[in-house]
mmCIF file of C-alpha atoms in Angstrom:
data_model
loop_
_atom_site.group_PDB
_atom_site.id
_atom_site.type_symbol
_atom_site.label_atom_id
_atom_site.label_comp_id
_atom_site.label_asym_id
_atom_site.label_seq_id
_atom_site.Cartn_x
_atom_site.Cartn_y
_atom_site.Cartn_z
ATOM 1 C CA UNK A 142 160.541 136.740 -95.692
ATOM 2 C CA UNK A 143 157.661 138.283 -93.835
ATOM 3 C CA UNK A 144 158.673 139.553 -90.411
ATOM 4 C CA UNK A 145 156.466 141.284 -87.907
ATOM 5 C CA UNK A 146 156.908 142.727 -84.485
ATOM 6 C CA UNK A 147 155.660 140.849 -81.447
ATOM 7 C CA UNK A 148 153.130 143.628 -80.812
ATOM 8 C CA UNK A 149 151.722 143.416 -84.339
ATOM 9 C CA UNK A 150 151.512 139.633 -84.059
ATOM 10 C CA UNK A 151 149.583 139.896 -80.771
ATOM 11 C CA UNK A 152 147.182 142.454 -82.265
ATOM 12 C CA UNK A 153 146.482 140.205 -85.255
ATOM 13 C CA UNK A 154 146.114 137.225 -82.908
ATOM 14 C CA UNK A 155 143.540 139.164 -80.852
ATOM 15 C CA UNK A 156 141.650 140.141 -84.019
ATOM 16 C CA UNK A 157 141.517 136.556 -85.279
ATOM 17 C CA UNK A 158 140.399 135.276 -81.876
ATOM 18 C CA UNK A 159 137.722 137.978 -81.836
ATOM 19 C CA UNK A 160 136.597 136.838 -85.284
ATOM 20 C CA UNK A 161 136.525 133.221 -84.062
ATOM 21 C CA UNK A 162 134.501 134.339 -81.045
ATOM 22 C CA UNK A 163 132.052 136.306 -83.173
ATOM 23 C CA UNK A 164 131.439 133.389 -85.555
ATOM 24 C CA UNK A 165 130.982 130.955 -82.682
ATOM 25 C CA UNK A 166 128.843 133.126 -80.403
ATOM 26 C CA UNK A 167 126.672 135.301 -82.671
ATOM 27 C CA UNK A 168 123.018 134.290 -82.226
ATOM 28 C CA UNK A 169 124.155 131.036 -80.628
ATOM 29 C CA UNK A 170 120.769 130.534 -78.970
ATOM 30 C CA UNK A 171 118.943 130.399 -82.323
ATOM 31 C CA UNK A 172 121.503 129.319 -84.968
ATOM 32 C CA UNK A 173 121.318 126.374 -85.342
ATOM 33 C CA UNK A 174 117.848 126.001 -83.904
ATOM 34 C CA UNK A 175 117.140 123.449 -81.202
ATOM 35 C CA UNK A 176 119.346 120.611 -80.052
ATOM 36 C CA UNK A 177 120.301 117.241 -81.417
ATOM 37 C CA UNK A 178 118.997 114.392 -79.223
ATOM 38 C CA UNK A 179 122.503 113.491 -77.972
ATOM 39 C CA UNK A 180 123.193 117.109 -77.038
ATOM 40 C CA UNK A 181 119.826 117.386 -75.267
ATOM 41 C CA UNK A 182 120.645 114.213 -73.340
ATOM 42 C CA UNK A 183 123.934 115.792 -72.235
ATOM 43 C CA UNK A 184 121.939 118.731 -70.916
ATOM 44 C CA UNK A 185 119.542 116.441 -69.070
ATOM 45 C CA UNK A 186 122.440 114.570 -67.484
ATOM 46 C CA UNK A 187 124.029 117.897 -66.497
ATOM 47 C CA UNK A 188 120.774 118.982 -64.833
ATOM 48 C CA UNK A 189 120.540 115.648 -63.026
ATOM 49 C CA UNK A 190 124.169 115.919 -61.863
ATOM 50 C CA UNK A 191 123.434 119.364 -60.406
ATOM 51 C CA UNK A 192 120.257 118.113 -58.726
ATOM 52 C CA UNK A 193 121.851 114.991 -57.196
ATOM 53 C CA UNK A 194 125.395 116.385 -56.740
ATOM 54 C CA UNK A 195 126.580 113.249 -58.572
ATOM 55 C CA UNK A 196 129.120 114.372 -61.165
ATOM 56 C CA UNK A 197 130.450 111.306 -62.962
ATOM 57 C CA UNK A 198 133.441 110.390 -65.077
ATOM 58 C CA UNK A 199 131.121 108.296 -67.242
ATOM 59 C CA UNK A 200 127.383 108.679 -67.826
ATOM 60 C CA UNK A 201 125.877 105.296 -68.797
ATOM 61 C CA UNK A 202 122.632 106.541 -70.406
ATOM 62 C CA UNK A 203 122.350 107.110 -74.174
ATOM 63 C CA UNK A 204 124.856 104.303 -74.930
ATOM 64 C CA UNK A 205 127.356 105.812 -72.496
ATOM 65 C CA UNK A 206 129.310 109.072 -72.665
ATOM 66 C CA UNK A 207 132.448 110.446 -71.115
ATOM 67 C CA UNK A 208 131.635 112.861 -68.318
ATOM 68 C CA UNK A 209 133.938 115.852 -68.752
ATOM 69 C CA UNK A 210 131.788 117.700 -71.297
ATOM 70 C CA UNK A 211 128.571 116.979 -69.384
ATOM 71 C CA UNK A 212 130.164 118.285 -66.205
ATOM 72 C CA UNK A 213 131.265 121.443 -68.055
ATOM 73 C CA UNK A 214 127.670 121.908 -69.225
ATOM 74 C CA UNK A 215 126.602 121.577 -65.580
ATOM 75 C CA UNK A 216 129.076 124.332 -64.687
ATOM 76 C CA UNK A 217 127.618 126.491 -67.455
ATOM 77 C CA UNK A 218 124.120 125.829 -66.066
ATOM 78 C CA UNK A 219 125.257 126.851 -62.594
ATOM 79 C CA UNK A 220 126.689 130.128 -63.928
ATOM 80 C CA UNK A 221 124.097 131.069 -66.581
ATOM 81 C CA UNK A 222 121.079 128.941 -65.735
ATOM 82 C CA UNK A 223 119.775 125.945 -67.691
ATOM 83 C CA UNK A 224 119.186 126.801 -71.345
ATOM 84 C CA UNK A 225 119.998 125.730 -74.879
ATOM 85 C CA UNK A 226 122.384 128.680 -75.040
ATOM 86 C CA UNK A 227 124.286 127.478 -71.944
ATOM 87 C CA UNK A 228 124.735 124.025 -73.520
ATOM 88 C CA UNK A 229 125.979 125.438 -76.815
ATOM 89 C CA UNK A 230 128.160 128.010 -75.046
ATOM 90 C CA UNK A 231 130.276 125.218 -73.589
ATOM 91 C CA UNK A 232 131.174 123.927 -77.050
ATOM 92 C CA UNK A 233 131.618 127.441 -78.445
ATOM 93 C CA UNK A 234 134.135 128.406 -75.748
ATOM 94 C CA UNK A 235 136.060 125.197 -76.323
ATOM 95 C CA UNK A 236 136.048 125.964 -80.054
ATOM 96 C CA UNK A 237 137.473 129.450 -79.463
ATOM 97 C CA UNK A 238 140.137 128.070 -77.131
ATOM 98 C CA UNK A 239 141.006 125.457 -79.757
ATOM 99 C CA UNK A 240 141.750 128.255 -82.216
ATOM 100 C CA UNK A 241 144.170 129.741 -79.667
ATOM 101 C CA UNK A 242 145.718 126.321 -78.969
ATOM 102 C CA UNK A 243 146.195 125.802 -82.680
ATOM 103 C CA UNK A 244 148.123 129.085 -82.797
ATOM 104 C CA UNK A 245 150.437 127.825 -80.036
ATOM 105 C CA UNK A 246 150.899 124.478 -81.774
ATOM 106 C CA UNK A 247 151.459 125.961 -85.235
ATOM 107 C CA UNK A 248 153.937 128.531 -83.967
ATOM 108 C CA UNK A 249 155.816 125.862 -82.022
ATOM 109 C CA UNK A 250 155.812 123.491 -84.983
ATOM 110 C CA UNK A 251 156.945 126.092 -87.516
ATOM 111 C CA UNK A 252 159.686 127.378 -85.221
ATOM 112 C CA UNK A 253 160.743 123.770 -84.492
ATOM 113 C CA UNK A 254 161.154 123.282 -88.250
ATOM 114 C CA UNK A 255 163.215 126.519 -88.410
ATOM 115 C CA UNK A 256 160.695 128.255 -90.659
ATOM 116 C CA UNK A 257 161.444 131.945 -90.095
ATOM 117 C CA UNK A 258 158.002 133.581 -90.336
ATOM 118 C CA UNK A 259 156.582 131.073 -87.803
ATOM 119 C CA UNK A 260 154.287 133.713 -86.273
ATOM 120 C CA UNK A 261 152.868 134.756 -89.652
ATOM 121 C CA UNK A 262 152.221 131.169 -90.689
ATOM 122 C CA UNK A 263 150.624 130.382 -87.324
ATOM 123 C CA UNK A 264 148.296 133.368 -87.778
ATOM 124 C CA UNK A 265 147.348 132.155 -91.245
ATOM 125 C CA UNK A 266 146.606 128.683 -89.863
ATOM 126 C CA UNK A 267 144.319 129.977 -87.133
ATOM 127 C CA UNK A 268 142.553 132.364 -89.490
ATOM 128 C CA UNK A 269 141.697 129.342 -91.625
ATOM 129 C CA UNK A 270 140.534 127.398 -88.559
ATOM 130 C CA UNK A 271 138.565 130.373 -87.185
ATOM 131 C CA UNK A 272 136.607 130.523 -90.447
ATOM 132 C CA UNK A 273 136.469 126.777 -91.147
ATOM 133 C CA UNK A 274 132.939 125.544 -91.845
ATOM 134 C CA UNK A 275 133.417 122.246 -90.035
ATOM 135 C CA UNK A 276 135.031 123.687 -86.944
ATOM 136 C CA UNK A 277 132.319 126.339 -86.753
ATOM 137 C CA UNK A 278 129.616 123.687 -87.013
ATOM 138 C CA UNK A 279 131.015 121.579 -84.203
ATOM 139 C CA UNK A 280 131.637 124.675 -82.097
ATOM 140 C CA UNK A 281 127.996 125.753 -82.430
ATOM 141 C CA UNK A 282 126.031 122.473 -82.272
ATOM 142 C CA UNK A 283 127.051 121.557 -78.737
ATOM 143 C CA UNK A 284 128.624 118.174 -79.522
ATOM 144 C CA UNK A 285 131.213 116.898 -77.100
ATOM 145 C CA UNK A 286 133.417 115.901 -80.058
ATOM 146 C CA UNK A 287 134.664 119.517 -80.194
ATOM 147 C CA UNK A 288 136.831 118.677 -77.192
ATOM 148 C CA UNK A 289 139.016 116.230 -79.145
ATOM 149 C CA UNK A 290 140.873 118.839 -81.234
ATOM 150 C CA UNK A 291 141.066 121.074 -78.148
ATOM 151 C CA UNK A 292 142.986 118.501 -76.133
ATOM 152 C CA UNK A 293 145.080 117.345 -79.082
ATOM 153 C CA UNK A 294 146.370 120.799 -80.068
ATOM 154 C CA UNK A 295 147.219 121.742 -76.486
ATOM 155 C CA UNK A 296 148.883 118.413 -75.691
ATOM 156 C CA UNK A 297 151.041 118.547 -78.823
ATOM 157 C CA UNK A 298 151.868 122.235 -78.290
ATOM 158 C CA UNK A 299 153.077 121.485 -74.743
ATOM 159 C CA UNK A 300 154.951 118.389 -75.941
ATOM 160 C CA UNK A 301 156.802 120.218 -78.718
ATOM 161 C CA UNK A 302 157.614 123.139 -76.422
ATOM 162 C CA UNK A 303 158.848 120.747 -73.745
ATOM 163 C CA UNK A 304 161.028 118.774 -76.114
ATOM 164 C CA UNK A 305 162.461 121.902 -77.715
ATOM 165 C CA UNK A 306 163.274 123.532 -74.371
ATOM 166 C CA UNK A 307 164.074 120.224 -72.622
ATOM 167 C CA UNK A 308 161.531 121.200 -69.986
ATOM 168 C CA UNK A 309 160.170 118.230 -68.049
ATOM 169 C CA UNK A 310 157.241 120.250 -66.632
ATOM 170 C CA UNK A 311 155.961 121.043 -70.127
ATOM 171 C CA UNK A 312 156.319 117.392 -71.158
ATOM 172 C CA UNK A 313 154.415 116.239 -68.055
ATOM 173 C CA UNK A 314 151.764 118.908 -68.730
ATOM 174 C CA UNK A 315 151.436 117.529 -72.266
ATOM 175 C CA UNK A 316 150.873 114.063 -70.843
ATOM 176 C CA UNK A 317 148.294 115.305 -68.351
ATOM 177 C CA UNK A 318 146.389 117.242 -71.018
ATOM 178 C CA UNK A 319 146.512 114.245 -73.365
ATOM 179 C CA UNK A 320 145.305 111.951 -70.568
ATOM 180 C CA UNK A 321 142.459 114.292 -69.725
ATOM 181 C CA UNK A 322 141.456 114.057 -73.385
ATOM 182 C CA UNK A 323 140.372 110.462 -72.772
ATOM 183 C CA UNK A 324 137.398 111.890 -70.874
ATOM 184 C CA UNK A 325 136.063 113.728 -73.925
ATOM 185 C CA UNK A 326 134.888 111.502 -76.769
ATOM 186 C CA UNK A 327 135.190 107.927 -77.973
#
């Protein structure tokens, strides 16, 4: 059985999250080049929301889209200025946070199943996610679909923790996070 100290686990966690951050942020403004039309439309709607101060739950243009991601792009524009990088940064940050959420979920799940090296297995899981081709792609392209795994891993992590500890606040938090996920992607 592989056992590690809490300090060693946190150091490895920080290293894997740094790796996830590097892969998702390195040359984000140029790799991949340009924007897909749907992503560009999200940026245009974010600019329009800033201009009109009309932040919506649902944006009807482009066959309709949930508003949370567009509103986060608008926030990115307000902080960093309108750019392709600011659009892609929104998805990249969500991708990095998803890696962390997956750690919480995996650790909770493995400990719930009474698997002793839960921390080690959770670190292995997030290393695989941090370097996963598909997760990297969606984290870098700027698609709002990257929010789906983000909300799912956090909602299930809170739910498992709440059930295990019989903590109603964690269970309610899981429900709120899951409900907020309905504002992300079809």
